[in-house]
Coordinates of C-alpha atoms in Angstrom, one line a residue:
X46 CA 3.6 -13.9 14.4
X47 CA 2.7 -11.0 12.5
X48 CA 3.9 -10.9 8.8
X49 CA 3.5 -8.7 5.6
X50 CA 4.3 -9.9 2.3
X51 CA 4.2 -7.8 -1.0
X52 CA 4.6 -8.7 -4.8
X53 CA 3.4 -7.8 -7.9
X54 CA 6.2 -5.2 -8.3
X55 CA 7.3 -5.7 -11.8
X56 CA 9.1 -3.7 -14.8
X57 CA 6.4 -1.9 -17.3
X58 CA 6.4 0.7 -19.7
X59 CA 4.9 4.2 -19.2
X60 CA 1.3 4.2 -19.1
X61 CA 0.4 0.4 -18.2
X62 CA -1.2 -1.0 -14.7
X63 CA -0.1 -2.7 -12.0
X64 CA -1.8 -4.5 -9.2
X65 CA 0.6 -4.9 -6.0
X66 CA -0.4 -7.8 -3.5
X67 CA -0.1 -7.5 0.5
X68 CA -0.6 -10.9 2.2
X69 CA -1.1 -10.4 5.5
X70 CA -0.8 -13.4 8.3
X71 CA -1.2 -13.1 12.2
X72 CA -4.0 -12.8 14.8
X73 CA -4.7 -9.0 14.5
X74 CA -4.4 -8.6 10.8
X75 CA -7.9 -8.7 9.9
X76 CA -9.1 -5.8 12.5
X77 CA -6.4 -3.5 11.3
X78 CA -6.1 -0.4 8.7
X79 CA -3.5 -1.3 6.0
X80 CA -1.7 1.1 4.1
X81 CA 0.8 1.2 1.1
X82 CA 4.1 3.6 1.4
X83 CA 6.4 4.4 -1.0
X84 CA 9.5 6.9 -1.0
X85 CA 8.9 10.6 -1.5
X86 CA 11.1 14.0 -1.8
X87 CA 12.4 14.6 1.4
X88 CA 10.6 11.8 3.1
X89 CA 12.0 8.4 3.5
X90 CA 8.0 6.9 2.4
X91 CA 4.8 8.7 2.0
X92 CA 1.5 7.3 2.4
X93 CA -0.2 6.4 -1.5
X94 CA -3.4 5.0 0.0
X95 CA -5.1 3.6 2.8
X96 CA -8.1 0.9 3.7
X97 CA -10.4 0.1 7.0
X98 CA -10.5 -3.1 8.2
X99 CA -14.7 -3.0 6.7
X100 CA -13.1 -2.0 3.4
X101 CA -15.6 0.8 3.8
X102 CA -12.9 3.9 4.5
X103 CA -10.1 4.3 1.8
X104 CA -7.5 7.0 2.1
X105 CA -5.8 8.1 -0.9
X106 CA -2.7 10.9 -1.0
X107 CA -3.3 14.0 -3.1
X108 CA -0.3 12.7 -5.1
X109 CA -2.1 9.6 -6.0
X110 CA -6.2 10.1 -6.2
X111 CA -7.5 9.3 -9.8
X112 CA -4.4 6.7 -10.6
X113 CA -4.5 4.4 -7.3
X114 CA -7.1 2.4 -6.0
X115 CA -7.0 0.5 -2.7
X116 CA -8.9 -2.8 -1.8
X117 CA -8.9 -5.8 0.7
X118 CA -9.9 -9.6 0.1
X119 CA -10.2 -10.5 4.2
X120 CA -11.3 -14.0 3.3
X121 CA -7.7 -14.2 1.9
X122 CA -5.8 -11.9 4.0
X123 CA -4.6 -10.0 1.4
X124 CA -4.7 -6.0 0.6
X125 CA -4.2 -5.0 -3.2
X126 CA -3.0 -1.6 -4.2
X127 CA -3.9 -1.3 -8.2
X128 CA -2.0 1.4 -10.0
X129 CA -3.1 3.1 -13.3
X130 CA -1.7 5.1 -15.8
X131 CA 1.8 4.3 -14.7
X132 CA 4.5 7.2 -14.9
X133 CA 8.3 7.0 -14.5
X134 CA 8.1 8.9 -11.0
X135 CA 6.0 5.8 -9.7
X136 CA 8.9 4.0 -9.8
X137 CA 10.2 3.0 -6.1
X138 CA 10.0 0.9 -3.7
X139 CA 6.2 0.3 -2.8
X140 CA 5.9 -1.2 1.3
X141 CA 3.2 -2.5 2.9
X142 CA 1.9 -1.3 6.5
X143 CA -0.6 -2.8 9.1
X144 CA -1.0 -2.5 12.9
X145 CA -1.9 0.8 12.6
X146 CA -1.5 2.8 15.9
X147 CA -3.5 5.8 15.0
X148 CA -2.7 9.1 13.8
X149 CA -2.0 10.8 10.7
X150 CA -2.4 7.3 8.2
X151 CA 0.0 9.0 5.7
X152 CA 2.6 8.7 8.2
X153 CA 5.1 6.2 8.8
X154 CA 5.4 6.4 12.7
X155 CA 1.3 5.7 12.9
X156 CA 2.1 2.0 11.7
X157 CA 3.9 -1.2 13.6
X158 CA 4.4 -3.7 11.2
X159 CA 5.9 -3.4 7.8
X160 CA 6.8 -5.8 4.5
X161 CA 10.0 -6.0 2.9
X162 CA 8.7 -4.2 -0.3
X163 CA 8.5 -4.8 -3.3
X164 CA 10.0 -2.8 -6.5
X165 CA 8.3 -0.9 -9.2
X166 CA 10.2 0.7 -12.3
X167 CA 8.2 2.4 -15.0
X168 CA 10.5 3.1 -18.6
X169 CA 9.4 6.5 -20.5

C-alpha cells in the first residue's frame, strides 16, 4: 500500500526556516519523482519543488528558487523540503506528491498519490 506522510509544519515568525518531512512507504516509492504542492492564486496547489528518484534532477517554481531547497534520504524513504527566509505568504497548506505520471511536474494531475498535508503559518 502506497502512503505519504508529511510533518514538520509548524508556527514561526517571519524570516525563520523550516524543514518539512515526506515519509514515503510502498513498493514503487523509491523509483518515483516526489514533489511538494502547496495552494496558489487561482490554483487549488502549485508545484514549490520537485526531486528524481537519483536525487540528481530538482525542480524548483519561479515562485520559490533561492528560498526552497528539495532533497531525498532513499535509505529512509523520506523526501525533505527545507524552506528559508520564511514570509507570511508561505503560509498554507504544504502536500506531498509521488507516483508521478509524467507531464508538466508543477501540476497536480501529473501525480497519483498524495499526503494529507501538513500546515505552515508564518506571523509578520
Amino acid at each position: 500500500q502506497v502512503q505519504l506522510m508529511e510533518s514538520g509544519g509548524d508556527s514561526v515568525p517571519a524570516g525563520q526556516s523550516l524543514t518539512l518531512s515526506c515519509v514515503l512507504t510502498g513498493d514503487t516509492m523509491l523509483s518515483s519523482y516526489v514533489a511538494w504542492f502547496r495552494p496558489a492564486p487561482g490554483k487549488e496547489r502549485e508545484g514549490g519543488a520537485s526531486i528524481s528518484p537519483s536525487r540528481r534532477n530538482t525542480y524548483y517554481g519561479d515562485s520559490v528558487k533561492g528560498r526552497f531547497t528539495i532533497s531525498r534520504d532513499n535509505a529512509k524513504n523520506v523526501v525533505y523540503l527545507q524552506i528559508n527566509s520564511l514570509k507570511p505568504d508561505d503560509t498554507a497548506m504544504y502536500f506531498c506528491a509521488a507516483g508521478w505520471m509524467g507531464g508538466n511536474w508543477a501540476v497536480v494531475g501529473s501525480y497519483k498519490y498524495w499526503g494529507q498535508g501538513t500546515q505552515v503559518t508564518v506571523s509578520s
